[in-house]
């Protein structure tokens, strides 16, 4: 259990003191971090890939539940269908999925490629537990794995794919080199990343809500990580450093749909590592969620929620 946070709670739940019984925030244990001590020395060579706080990669406790229930239908399933359509066209026999999360790509991939052997991995066992409960496919194998040190032999797979996980890699070229190593020559690496914050209105409005709730020191999770790796030239350059050739980068715009602003705010504030940043600033997660929902309703309107999303989809050849 995390610290008990109490004190004078403002509109967004910022607490002035710790201790006491008045306002308990029960925070699930965050057990599964990328440990900076285990990151490769090469992580310091690439300033644009500067290491992020370890909390950015933690999806544990109740986070996977909120993530699967609220964010997957709204954000991740539309892009999963796009990624799986591209993967199925390659007709791979041996597939590695990196950062599988709660398994939305895995379940569609298993349906689209019923004869393929799929190894689905994630850093966080709590995410994999949710994924395994939702996917029943005999040729899918689940394994906890760190993208920085993939536990597979050279040339094992025909296809590696990763949905919205690359942004969390502390050293992109080093992680890409791991992917290249486990791919057969001529294999494909297929992944997507979110475009810049200013091209994604939903995340921009949520960031504005964080700026209001925590003036002077707002959480920067959105700009630092989900929307922090979108430069097309940087992506192509990092792939080339790792031994990939002929990258193609498509920019894909898709809609996000949700029952209402509250569901969107709850998904982000309680189903992503943004929660850890809120709590680190003494914020009441429930109050901040309500404030974020108010911001979203003022911008997008009440009732059924719809917003535009934009991401890059990248395909590269293992040279």
Short mmCIF file of C-alpha atoms in Angstrom, two decimals:
data_model
loop_
_atom_site.label_atom_id
_atom_site.label_comp_id
_atom_site.label_asym_id
_atom_site.label_seq_id
_atom_site.Cartn_x
_atom_site.Cartn_y
_atom_site.Cartn_z
CA UNK A 1 0.00 0.00 0.00
CA UNK A 2 1.22 3.50 -0.82
CA UNK A 3 1.39 6.37 1.62
CA UNK A 4 -1.85 7.70 3.07
CA UNK A 5 -2.37 11.15 1.57
CA UNK A 6 -4.43 13.68 3.49
CA UNK A 7 -4.73 17.38 4.08
CA UNK A 8 -6.46 20.26 2.33
CA UNK A 9 -7.74 18.82 -0.91
CA UNK A 10 -8.22 21.37 -3.69
CA UNK A 11 -10.39 21.14 -6.80
CA UNK A 12 -8.06 18.59 -8.33
CA UNK A 13 -7.22 16.81 -5.10
CA UNK A 14 -3.73 18.17 -4.38
CA UNK A 15 -2.89 17.28 -0.80
CA UNK A 16 -0.77 19.44 1.44
CA UNK A 17 0.28 16.87 4.03
CA UNK A 18 0.72 13.14 4.58
CA UNK A 19 -0.60 11.03 7.45
CA UNK A 20 -3.91 10.81 9.24
CA UNK A 21 -7.10 8.91 8.56
CA UNK A 22 -9.19 11.45 6.67
CA UNK A 23 -8.64 10.72 2.93
CA UNK A 24 -7.24 7.32 2.14
CA UNK A 25 -5.89 6.62 -1.32
CA UNK A 26 -5.41 2.91 -1.75
CA UNK A 27 -2.69 2.52 -4.34
CA UNK A 28 -1.99 -0.93 -5.77
CA UNK A 29 1.61 -2.10 -5.60
CA UNK A 30 3.60 -1.36 -8.72
CA UNK A 31 5.78 -4.41 -8.94
CA UNK A 32 7.06 -4.56 -12.49
CA UNK A 33 9.44 -1.78 -13.48
CA UNK A 34 12.22 -1.53 -16.00
CA UNK A 35 15.18 -1.12 -13.68
CA UNK A 36 17.59 1.58 -14.76
CA UNK A 37 20.50 -0.48 -13.41
CA UNK A 38 19.75 -3.12 -16.03
CA UNK A 39 19.57 -0.76 -18.97
CA UNK A 40 22.47 -1.03 -21.41
CA UNK A 41 25.28 1.48 -21.34
CA UNK A 42 24.35 2.43 -24.90
CA UNK A 43 21.24 4.16 -23.51
CA UNK A 44 23.41 7.21 -22.85
CA UNK A 45 24.52 7.55 -26.48
CA UNK A 46 21.23 8.79 -27.87
CA UNK A 47 20.05 12.06 -26.30
CA UNK A 48 16.68 11.99 -28.07
CA UNK A 49 16.02 8.60 -26.47
CA UNK A 50 16.82 9.82 -22.97
CA UNK A 51 15.79 7.44 -20.22
CA UNK A 52 12.34 8.00 -18.78
CA UNK A 53 11.26 7.54 -15.17
CA UNK A 54 10.85 3.87 -14.37
CA UNK A 55 7.19 4.45 -13.48
CA UNK A 56 6.39 5.09 -17.17
CA UNK A 57 6.70 1.36 -17.90
CA UNK A 58 4.77 0.12 -14.84
CA UNK A 59 1.38 -1.39 -15.59
CA UNK A 60 0.49 -3.35 -12.46
CA UNK A 61 -2.10 -3.66 -9.72
CA UNK A 62 -5.46 -2.33 -10.95
CA UNK A 63 -3.98 -0.44 -13.92
CA UNK A 64 -4.40 -3.39 -16.34
CA UNK A 65 -8.08 -3.69 -15.36
CA UNK A 66 -8.85 -0.04 -16.17
CA UNK A 67 -6.61 -0.21 -19.25
CA UNK A 68 -8.43 -3.23 -20.70
CA UNK A 69 -11.94 -2.11 -19.76
CA UNK A 70 -11.71 1.55 -20.80
CA UNK A 71 -8.70 2.27 -23.02
CA UNK A 72 -8.55 -0.83 -25.20
CA UNK A 73 -11.97 -0.36 -26.87
CA UNK A 74 -11.44 3.39 -27.27
CA UNK A 75 -7.78 3.70 -28.30
CA UNK A 76 -6.13 0.40 -28.95
CA UNK A 77 -8.58 -1.86 -30.75
CA UNK A 78 -8.93 0.39 -33.84
CA UNK A 79 -5.17 0.45 -34.32
CA UNK A 80 -4.86 -3.25 -33.45
CA UNK A 81 -7.17 -4.09 -36.34
CA UNK A 82 -5.04 -1.96 -38.67
CA UNK A 83 -1.81 -3.57 -37.47
CA UNK A 84 -3.20 -7.11 -37.72
CA UNK A 85 -4.46 -6.48 -41.25
CA UNK A 86 -0.92 -5.52 -42.28
CA UNK A 87 0.58 -8.49 -40.43
CA UNK A 88 -1.82 -11.00 -41.97
CA UNK A 89 -0.81 -9.84 -45.44
CA UNK A 90 2.75 -11.01 -44.73
CA UNK A 91 1.57 -14.58 -43.95
CA UNK A 92 4.20 -15.24 -41.24
CA UNK A 93 4.63 -18.65 -39.63
CA UNK A 94 6.52 -17.56 -36.49
CA UNK A 95 5.46 -14.30 -34.85
CA UNK A 96 6.84 -12.37 -31.89
CA UNK A 97 4.66 -9.75 -30.24
CA UNK A 98 6.50 -7.29 -27.99
CA UNK A 99 4.69 -5.25 -25.32
CA UNK A 100 1.49 -7.22 -25.86
CA UNK A 101 -0.24 -5.51 -22.95
CA UNK A 102 -3.66 -6.99 -22.26
CA UNK A 103 -3.63 -8.82 -25.58
CA UNK A 104 -5.84 -6.88 -27.97
CA UNK A 105 -3.43 -7.39 -30.89
CA UNK A 106 -2.81 -10.99 -29.85
CA UNK A 107 -6.46 -11.99 -29.91
CA UNK A 108 -7.06 -10.48 -33.36
CA UNK A 109 -3.76 -11.83 -34.67
CA UNK A 110 -4.59 -15.36 -33.53
CA UNK A 111 -7.92 -15.14 -35.36
CA UNK A 112 -6.35 -13.74 -38.55
CA UNK A 113 -3.41 -16.19 -38.58
CA UNK A 114 -4.78 -19.41 -37.06
CA UNK A 115 -1.84 -21.52 -38.30
CA UNK A 116 0.88 -19.15 -37.07
CA UNK A 117 2.83 -19.74 -33.87
CA UNK A 118 2.63 -16.54 -31.83
CA UNK A 119 4.82 -15.69 -28.84
CA UNK A 120 3.23 -12.77 -26.98
CA UNK A 121 5.46 -10.97 -24.48
CA UNK A 122 5.21 -8.09 -22.06
CA UNK A 123 7.39 -6.66 -19.32
CA UNK A 124 4.51 -6.63 -16.83
CA UNK A 125 3.07 -9.95 -15.61
CA UNK A 126 -0.16 -8.28 -14.46
CA UNK A 127 -0.83 -7.20 -18.05
CA UNK A 128 -0.08 -10.70 -19.31
CA UNK A 129 -2.46 -12.20 -16.75
CA UNK A 130 -5.32 -10.13 -18.17
CA UNK A 131 -4.28 -11.01 -21.72
CA UNK A 132 -4.17 -14.74 -21.03
CA UNK A 133 -7.66 -14.65 -19.53
CA UNK A 134 -9.01 -13.07 -22.74
CA UNK A 135 -7.21 -15.14 -25.40
CA UNK A 136 -7.84 -18.84 -25.91
CA UNK A 137 -5.71 -19.94 -28.86
CA UNK A 138 -3.63 -23.15 -28.89
CA UNK A 139 -0.73 -21.68 -30.88
CA UNK A 140 -0.23 -18.63 -28.65
CA UNK A 141 2.56 -18.80 -26.06
CA UNK A 142 2.85 -16.18 -23.32
CA UNK A 143 6.14 -15.02 -21.82
CA UNK A 144 7.31 -12.18 -19.65
CA UNK A 145 10.17 -10.47 -21.46
CA UNK A 146 12.05 -7.20 -21.57
CA UNK A 147 12.42 -5.72 -25.07
CA UNK A 148 15.92 -4.60 -24.12
CA UNK A 149 17.05 -8.24 -23.73
CA UNK A 150 14.76 -10.55 -25.70
CA UNK A 151 15.16 -14.15 -24.45
CA UNK A 152 15.06 -15.78 -27.89
CA UNK A 153 17.63 -17.19 -30.27
CA UNK A 154 18.91 -15.43 -33.36
CA UNK A 155 16.70 -15.69 -36.43
CA UNK A 156 13.74 -17.25 -34.61
CA UNK A 157 10.84 -15.24 -36.06
CA UNK A 158 9.44 -14.17 -39.43
CA UNK A 159 7.60 -11.18 -38.02
CA UNK A 160 7.94 -9.01 -34.92
CA UNK A 161 5.23 -6.56 -34.08
CA UNK A 162 4.62 -4.07 -31.31
CA UNK A 163 1.56 -1.92 -30.70
CA UNK A 164 2.30 1.39 -28.95
CA UNK A 165 5.17 -0.06 -26.93
CA UNK A 166 8.25 1.32 -28.67
CA UNK A 167 7.81 4.72 -27.00
CA UNK A 168 8.51 3.04 -23.63
CA UNK A 169 11.86 1.55 -24.69
CA UNK A 170 14.62 3.44 -22.84
CA UNK A 171 17.08 2.94 -25.74
CA UNK A 172 15.30 2.63 -29.06
CA UNK A 173 18.26 1.60 -31.27
CA UNK A 174 19.35 -1.02 -28.72
CA UNK A 175 15.83 -2.45 -28.52
CA UNK A 176 15.52 -2.40 -32.31
CA UNK A 177 18.82 -4.29 -32.51
CA UNK A 178 17.33 -6.97 -30.26
CA UNK A 179 14.34 -7.24 -32.59
CA UNK A 180 16.64 -7.46 -35.62
CA UNK A 181 18.63 -10.22 -33.93
CA UNK A 182 15.62 -12.48 -33.34
CA UNK A 183 14.25 -11.94 -36.87
CA UNK A 184 15.27 -14.07 -39.80
CA UNK A 185 16.95 -12.19 -42.69
CA UNK A 186 14.11 -10.78 -44.74
CA UNK A 187 11.76 -10.76 -41.75
CA UNK A 188 9.62 -7.77 -40.92
CA UNK A 189 9.30 -5.47 -37.94
CA UNK A 190 5.85 -3.88 -37.78
CA UNK A 191 4.95 -1.35 -35.09
CA UNK A 192 3.05 1.84 -34.38
CA UNK A 193 3.67 4.94 -32.28
CA UNK A 194 1.47 7.89 -31.43
CA UNK A 195 2.02 11.07 -33.42
CA UNK A 196 2.84 14.37 -31.69
CA UNK A 197 0.65 15.64 -28.87
CA UNK A 198 -0.62 18.58 -30.94
CA UNK A 199 -1.99 16.15 -33.55
CA UNK A 200 -3.95 14.20 -30.91
CA UNK A 201 -6.66 16.44 -29.52
CA UNK A 202 -7.75 14.03 -26.81
CA UNK A 203 -4.33 13.81 -25.18
CA UNK A 204 -3.82 17.56 -25.61
CA UNK A 205 -7.00 18.31 -23.64
CA UNK A 206 -6.01 15.84 -20.93
CA UNK A 207 -2.59 17.50 -20.68
CA UNK A 208 -4.35 20.86 -20.29
CA UNK A 209 -6.34 19.35 -17.42
CA UNK A 210 -3.11 18.24 -15.74
CA UNK A 211 -1.67 21.74 -16.23
CA UNK A 212 -4.69 23.17 -14.42
CA UNK A 213 -4.66 20.63 -11.60
CA UNK A 214 -0.93 20.94 -10.94
CA UNK A 215 0.16 24.46 -11.96
CA UNK A 216 3.91 24.83 -11.98
CA UNK A 217 4.63 21.10 -11.92
CA UNK A 218 2.14 19.22 -14.10
CA UNK A 219 2.60 15.56 -15.00
CA UNK A 220 4.42 15.22 -18.33
CA UNK A 221 3.67 11.57 -19.04
CA UNK A 222 1.89 12.35 -22.33
CA UNK A 223 4.62 14.48 -23.86
CA UNK A 224 7.47 12.44 -22.43
CA UNK A 225 6.36 8.93 -23.38
CA UNK A 226 3.19 8.15 -25.38
CA UNK A 227 3.68 11.19 -27.63
CA UNK A 228 7.43 11.48 -27.18
CA UNK A 229 8.69 9.40 -30.13
CA UNK A 230 7.03 10.60 -33.32
CA UNK A 231 9.77 12.19 -35.44
CA UNK A 232 9.82 10.23 -38.70
CA UNK A 233 13.49 10.92 -39.45
CA UNK A 234 14.52 9.86 -35.93
CA UNK A 235 12.55 6.63 -36.21
CA UNK A 236 14.07 5.80 -39.60
CA UNK A 237 17.54 6.63 -38.30
CA UNK A 238 17.18 4.44 -35.22
CA UNK A 239 15.99 1.53 -37.37
CA UNK A 240 18.97 1.93 -39.69
CA UNK A 241 21.36 1.89 -36.71
CA UNK A 242 19.85 -1.45 -35.71
CA UNK A 243 20.22 -3.09 -39.13
CA UNK A 244 16.79 -2.50 -40.67
CA UNK A 245 16.28 -1.35 -44.24
CA UNK A 246 13.57 0.26 -46.37
CA UNK A 247 11.32 1.53 -43.57
CA UNK A 248 7.89 2.72 -44.60
CA UNK A 249 6.00 5.09 -42.32
CA UNK A 250 2.27 5.64 -42.78
CA UNK A 251 0.36 8.24 -40.78
CA UNK A 252 -3.02 6.81 -39.83
CA UNK A 253 -5.93 8.79 -38.39
CA UNK A 254 -8.70 6.83 -36.64
CA UNK A 255 -11.58 7.80 -34.33
CA UNK A 256 -11.75 7.21 -30.58
CA UNK A 257 -15.20 6.37 -29.25
CA UNK A 258 -16.31 6.06 -25.62
CA UNK A 259 -19.58 6.17 -23.62
CA UNK A 260 -18.65 9.56 -22.18
CA UNK A 261 -15.94 11.84 -20.86
CA UNK A 262 -15.88 10.16 -17.45
CA UNK A 263 -14.85 6.83 -18.99
CA UNK A 264 -12.07 8.53 -20.94
CA UNK A 265 -10.74 10.37 -17.88
CA UNK A 266 -10.90 7.25 -15.72
CA UNK A 267 -9.06 5.22 -18.33
CA UNK A 268 -6.15 7.63 -18.52
CA UNK A 269 -5.95 8.75 -14.88
CA UNK A 270 -6.41 5.27 -13.40
CA UNK A 271 -5.33 2.93 -16.21
CA UNK A 272 -1.94 4.35 -17.20
CA UNK A 273 1.27 5.41 -15.41
CA UNK A 274 -0.18 8.93 -15.33
CA UNK A 275 -1.70 7.74 -12.05
CA UNK A 276 1.74 7.44 -10.47
CA UNK A 277 2.56 11.03 -11.48
CA UNK A 278 -0.71 12.28 -9.98
CA UNK A 279 -0.03 10.47 -6.71
CA UNK A 280 3.60 11.61 -6.62
CA UNK A 281 2.33 15.20 -6.57
CA UNK A 282 -0.03 14.51 -3.66
CA UNK A 283 -3.08 14.37 -5.87
CA UNK A 284 -6.32 12.55 -5.11
CA UNK A 285 -6.76 10.31 -8.17
CA UNK A 286 -10.56 10.39 -7.94
CA UNK A 287 -10.66 14.19 -7.77
CA UNK A 288 -8.18 14.56 -10.63
CA UNK A 289 -10.21 12.10 -12.69
CA UNK A 290 -13.32 14.23 -12.13
CA UNK A 291 -11.46 17.40 -13.09
CA UNK A 292 -10.14 15.75 -16.26
CA UNK A 293 -13.67 14.60 -17.14
CA UNK A 294 -14.91 18.19 -16.74
CA UNK A 295 -12.18 19.44 -19.09
CA UNK A 296 -13.11 16.81 -21.66
CA UNK A 297 -16.83 17.60 -21.45
CA UNK A 298 -16.20 21.32 -21.88
CA UNK A 299 -14.12 20.65 -24.97
CA UNK A 300 -15.92 17.71 -26.62
CA UNK A 301 -19.41 18.02 -25.13
CA UNK A 302 -21.47 15.76 -22.89
CA UNK A 303 -22.84 12.37 -23.83
CA UNK A 304 -21.22 9.91 -26.21
CA UNK A 305 -17.56 10.77 -26.71
CA UNK A 306 -15.76 10.91 -30.06
CA UNK A 307 -12.31 12.31 -30.86
CA UNK A 308 -9.68 11.94 -33.55
CA UNK A 309 -6.48 9.96 -33.03
CA UNK A 310 -3.30 10.01 -35.10
CA UNK A 311 -0.39 7.57 -35.15
CA UNK A 312 2.49 6.42 -37.34
CA UNK A 313 2.58 2.80 -38.52
CA UNK A 314 6.07 1.60 -39.41
CA UNK A 315 7.24 -1.44 -41.35
CA UNK A 316 10.94 -2.25 -41.73
CA UNK A 317 12.88 -5.10 -43.35
CA UNK A 318 15.50 -7.12 -41.47
CA UNK A 319 18.44 -6.60 -43.82
#
